[in-house]
Coordinates of C-alpha atoms in Angstrom, one line a residue:
Chain K
M183 CA 292.5 8.1 287.3
T184 CA 293.9 5.3 285.6
D185 CA 296.5 2.5 286.7
A186 CA 299.0 4.4 284.2
D187 CA 298.9 7.4 286.6
L188 CA 298.4 6.0 290.0
T189 CA 302.2 7.2 290.8
P190 CA 303.0 6.6 295.1
D191 CA 302.0 9.8 295.3
A192 CA 298.4 9.5 294.8
A193 CA 298.5 6.4 296.0
R194 CA 299.4 7.6 299.5
D195 CA 296.5 10.2 299.1
L196 CA 294.2 7.7 298.2
L197 CA 295.5 5.8 301.2
T198 CA 294.8 8.8 303.3
V199 CA 291.4 9.2 302.2
A200 CA 290.8 5.3 303.1
D201 CA 292.7 5.6 306.6
A202 CA 290.2 9.0 307.6
A203 CA 286.6 6.9 306.6
R204 CA 288.0 3.9 308.6
E205 CA 288.3 6.4 311.4
R206 CA 285.3 8.4 310.6
G207 CA 283.5 4.5 310.8
D208 CA 285.3 3.5 313.6
D209 CA 283.9 7.0 315.3
I210 CA 280.7 6.0 314.7
S211 CA 280.7 2.9 316.0
R212 CA 282.1 4.1 319.5
R213 CA 279.2 6.3 319.6
A214 CA 276.7 3.6 318.4
L215 CA 275.2 3.4 322.7
L216 CA 272.0 2.9 321.7
G217 CA 272.7 -1.4 321.5
P218 CA 274.6 -1.5 324.3
A219 CA 272.1 0.5 326.2
M220 CA 269.0 -1.4 325.1
S221 CA 271.0 -4.6 326.0
A222 CA 271.9 -3.1 329.7
F223 CA 267.8 -2.4 330.1
I224 CA 266.7 -5.9 328.7
G225 CA 269.3 -7.0 331.0
L226 CA 267.9 -5.5 334.0
L227 CA 264.2 -6.4 333.4
L228 CA 265.0 -9.6 333.0
G229 CA 266.7 -9.7 336.1
A230 CA 263.9 -7.8 338.0
F231 CA 261.2 -10.4 336.3
L232 CA 262.9 -13.2 338.1
L233 CA 262.8 -11.7 341.3
A234 CA 259.0 -10.7 341.1
S235 CA 258.4 -14.4 339.7
I236 CA 260.0 -15.6 342.6
Y237 CA 259.0 -12.5 345.4
L238 CA 256.0 -11.1 344.3
F239 CA 254.0 -13.3 341.9
P240 CA 253.1 -16.4 344.7
T241 CA 250.9 -13.5 346.7
A242 CA 250.0 -11.2 343.9
T243 CA 246.3 -11.0 342.8
P244 CA 245.4 -11.7 339.7
L245 CA 245.4 -7.7 338.9
Q246 CA 248.8 -7.5 340.3
G247 CA 250.0 -9.8 338.3
L248 CA 249.1 -8.7 335.1
L249 CA 250.5 -5.4 336.0
I250 CA 253.8 -6.6 336.8
S251 CA 253.9 -8.6 333.5
G252 CA 252.5 -5.8 331.4
G253 CA 254.7 -3.4 333.3
Y254 CA 257.9 -6.1 332.0
A255 CA 256.0 -6.0 328.5
V256 CA 255.9 -2.4 327.7
G257 CA 259.6 -2.3 329.2
I258 CA 260.8 -4.8 326.6
L259 CA 258.9 -3.4 323.6
A260 CA 260.0 0.3 324.6
S261 CA 263.4 -0.7 324.6
V262 CA 263.3 -2.3 320.8
T263 CA 261.0 0.7 320.1
A264 CA 263.7 3.6 321.3
Y265 CA 266.8 1.0 319.6
N266 CA 265.1 0.6 316.2
V267 CA 263.7 4.7 315.6
G268 CA 267.2 5.9 317.1
R269 CA 270.1 3.5 315.6
R270 CA 272.2 4.8 313.1
A271 CA 274.4 2.3 312.8
T272 CA 275.5 -1.5 313.7
P273 CA 278.7 -1.9 315.1
T274 CA 280.8 -5.1 314.1
G275 CA 279.4 -8.1 315.1
W276 CA 277.0 -6.2 317.7
L277 CA 274.1 -8.3 316.3
Q278 CA 275.6 -11.5 316.9
R279 CA 277.2 -10.9 320.3
Y280 CA 273.8 -9.3 321.3
Q281 CA 271.8 -12.9 320.2
K282 CA 274.2 -14.7 321.8
G283 CA 273.9 -12.9 325.1
L284 CA 270.1 -12.7 324.6
A285 CA 269.8 -16.4 324.0
L286 CA 272.3 -17.1 327.6
S287 CA 269.9 -14.9 329.5
C288 CA 266.7 -16.4 328.8
G289 CA 268.1 -19.9 329.4
V290 CA 269.5 -18.9 332.7
F291 CA 266.4 -17.1 333.3
A292 CA 264.6 -20.3 332.2
V293 CA 266.8 -22.9 334.6
A294 CA 266.3 -20.3 337.0
L295 CA 262.9 -20.4 337.1
A296 CA 262.5 -24.2 336.5
L297 CA 265.0 -24.0 340.0
S298 CA 262.0 -21.8 341.8
F299 CA 259.3 -24.8 341.7
L300 CA 261.8 -27.1 342.9
V301 CA 263.2 -25.4 346.0
E302 CA 261.8 -23.8 348.7
E303 CA 264.3 -21.9 349.4
R304 CA 263.6 -17.7 349.2
S305 CA 266.1 -16.2 350.1
A306 CA 268.2 -13.0 348.6
A307 CA 271.3 -14.6 348.8
L308 CA 270.4 -17.5 346.1
W309 CA 268.0 -15.3 344.0
V310 CA 269.5 -11.9 343.6
P311 CA 272.5 -14.0 342.3
L312 CA 271.4 -15.7 340.1
A313 CA 268.8 -12.8 339.2
V314 CA 272.6 -10.9 337.9
A315 CA 273.7 -13.9 336.2
T316 CA 270.3 -13.6 334.4
A317 CA 271.1 -10.1 333.7
L318 CA 275.2 -10.0 332.3
P319 CA 275.2 -12.1 329.7
I320 CA 273.5 -9.8 327.1
A321 CA 273.9 -6.7 329.4
I322 CA 278.2 -7.5 328.5
L323 CA 277.9 -9.0 325.2
G324 CA 275.3 -6.4 324.3
S325 CA 278.8 -3.8 325.2
T326 CA 281.3 -5.7 324.3
R327 CA 283.1 -4.4 321.0
A328 CA 285.0 -6.5 318.2
R329 CA 288.7 -5.9 318.5
R330 CA 290.4 -4.9 315.0
Chain M
M71 CA 303.3 -8.5 278.9
T72 CA 305.6 -9.8 281.0
T73 CA 305.2 -12.1 284.2
G74 CA 306.7 -9.2 285.9
E75 CA 305.0 -6.6 284.8
Q76 CA 301.6 -8.5 286.1
L77 CA 303.0 -8.8 289.2
H78 CA 303.0 -4.9 289.7
P79 CA 301.3 -3.9 292.7
R80 CA 299.1 -1.6 289.9
H81 CA 297.4 -4.8 288.3
R82 CA 296.1 -5.2 291.6
I83 CA 294.4 -2.0 291.9
D84 CA 290.5 -2.2 292.2
D85 CA 289.2 0.0 289.3
Q86 CA 285.8 0.1 291.2
L87 CA 287.5 1.3 294.4
T88 CA 289.6 4.0 292.5
A89 CA 287.4 6.8 293.4
P90 CA 287.9 8.5 296.4
I91 CA 284.3 8.7 296.9
R92 CA 284.0 5.2 296.8
L93 CA 287.4 4.3 298.4
S94 CA 285.7 6.4 301.3
I95 CA 282.5 4.6 301.6
A96 CA 283.6 1.4 301.0
A97 CA 286.4 2.4 304.0
A98 CA 283.5 3.6 306.0
L99 CA 281.5 0.8 306.2
S100 CA 283.8 -2.2 306.5
R101 CA 284.0 -0.6 310.3
V102 CA 281.0 -1.6 310.9
D103 CA 277.5 -4.1 310.4
E104 CA 275.5 -1.4 308.9
L105 CA 275.1 2.4 308.4
D106 CA 271.8 4.7 307.5
F107 CA 272.6 6.2 304.7
R108 CA 272.0 9.8 306.4
T109 CA 274.7 8.9 308.8
L110 CA 277.2 7.5 305.7
R111 CA 275.9 10.7 304.0
D112 CA 277.5 12.9 306.5
S113 CA 280.5 11.1 307.5
I114 CA 281.8 11.2 303.6
E115 CA 280.3 14.5 303.2
I116 CA 279.3 14.2 300.5
S117 CA 275.1 15.5 298.6
D118 CA 272.7 13.0 299.0
S119 CA 272.4 12.3 295.1
A120 CA 276.5 11.9 294.8
L121 CA 275.7 9.2 297.3
S122 CA 273.6 7.8 295.9
K123 CA 275.0 7.1 292.6
Q124 CA 278.2 5.8 294.2
I125 CA 276.2 3.4 296.4
G126 CA 274.5 2.2 293.0
H127 CA 277.6 1.9 291.4
L128 CA 278.8 -0.3 294.2
E129 CA 275.7 -2.2 294.5
S130 CA 275.7 -2.9 291.1
V131 CA 279.7 -4.8 291.3
G132 CA 278.4 -6.3 294.6
Y133 CA 280.3 -4.6 296.8
V134 CA 277.8 -3.3 299.1
G135 CA 274.5 -4.0 299.8
V136 CA 271.4 -1.9 300.5
R137 CA 268.7 -2.7 302.9
K138 CA 265.3 -0.4 302.7
G139 CA 263.3 -0.3 305.6
Y140 CA 261.1 2.1 307.4
V141 CA 261.5 3.4 311.2
G142 CA 257.7 4.7 311.8
K143 CA 256.2 6.1 308.4
R144 CA 259.6 7.7 307.2
P145 CA 261.4 5.3 305.0
R146 CA 265.3 4.4 305.9
T147 CA 268.1 3.1 304.5
W148 CA 270.6 1.0 305.4
V149 CA 274.2 -0.1 303.3
S150 CA 276.4 -2.4 304.1
I151 CA 279.4 -3.5 302.6
T152 CA 279.3 -7.4 301.6
A153 CA 282.3 -10.2 301.9
E154 CA 283.4 -9.6 298.5
G155 CA 283.3 -5.9 299.1
R156 CA 285.5 -6.2 302.3
V157 CA 287.9 -8.6 300.2
A158 CA 288.4 -6.2 297.7
L159 CA 289.0 -3.2 299.7
E160 CA 291.9 -4.8 301.8
H161 CA 293.0 -6.3 298.3
H162 CA 293.1 -2.7 297.0
L163 CA 294.7 -1.2 299.8
A164 CA 297.6 -3.5 300.4
A165 CA 297.8 -2.7 296.6
L166 CA 298.1 0.9 297.2
R167 CA 300.4 0.1 300.1
A168 CA 303.0 -1.5 297.7
I169 CA 302.8 1.1 295.4
V170 CA 303.6 3.8 298.2
D171 CA 306.6 1.4 299.4
G172 CA 307.5 1.1 295.7
Q173 CA 307.5 -2.7 295.6

């Protein structure tokens, strides 16, 4: 096809082709759920690890501490591996949102962990909300979709 | 050629995107950051060789990027639209709309 024979009908046909392809791209993006699932799981692990640091580590034996840390590391590794193996598409802007969420969650985790050394308070009323606050940034940002 | 002729939307048509397959590839990629080759092939509904040829062409003009990697021992090819390709697609679609609207 050349410029000269690009009639309005031909142009309309090409627009239809482009719209259909963009819809398929949108559909693929909508079905790319591994990223959000991994984000939510890592958020859950971070929150759980914070609670373990507060309630389990102080009284755990070295072996128990190793098992908890190992379980956490295996969980992270397994979720990242599952994502890399199963990933077929990366929705627009997902990686940036995920990285921002991960940085925020790690930041909250670090602040909460530092706080645990400064205060004696160990009530669930303080630490469960902090664990949730640790998990939420990555879970939310990793599940958010780009605006069109 | 007069200024009026140069303003006609057909002059803004991007020859690299006039082929329906290339247009489909660029349009599908414009909705994601990255697609693997197999998913793009299934989406566009063409053969591996045809897709490979068209991606090679779009890559040569700088409209798409290709990244090759491995998942375990299996090779996997990732395709994405470049910023230049995204702009070219939008201009091309705008020109097509203008032709349809008779501008």
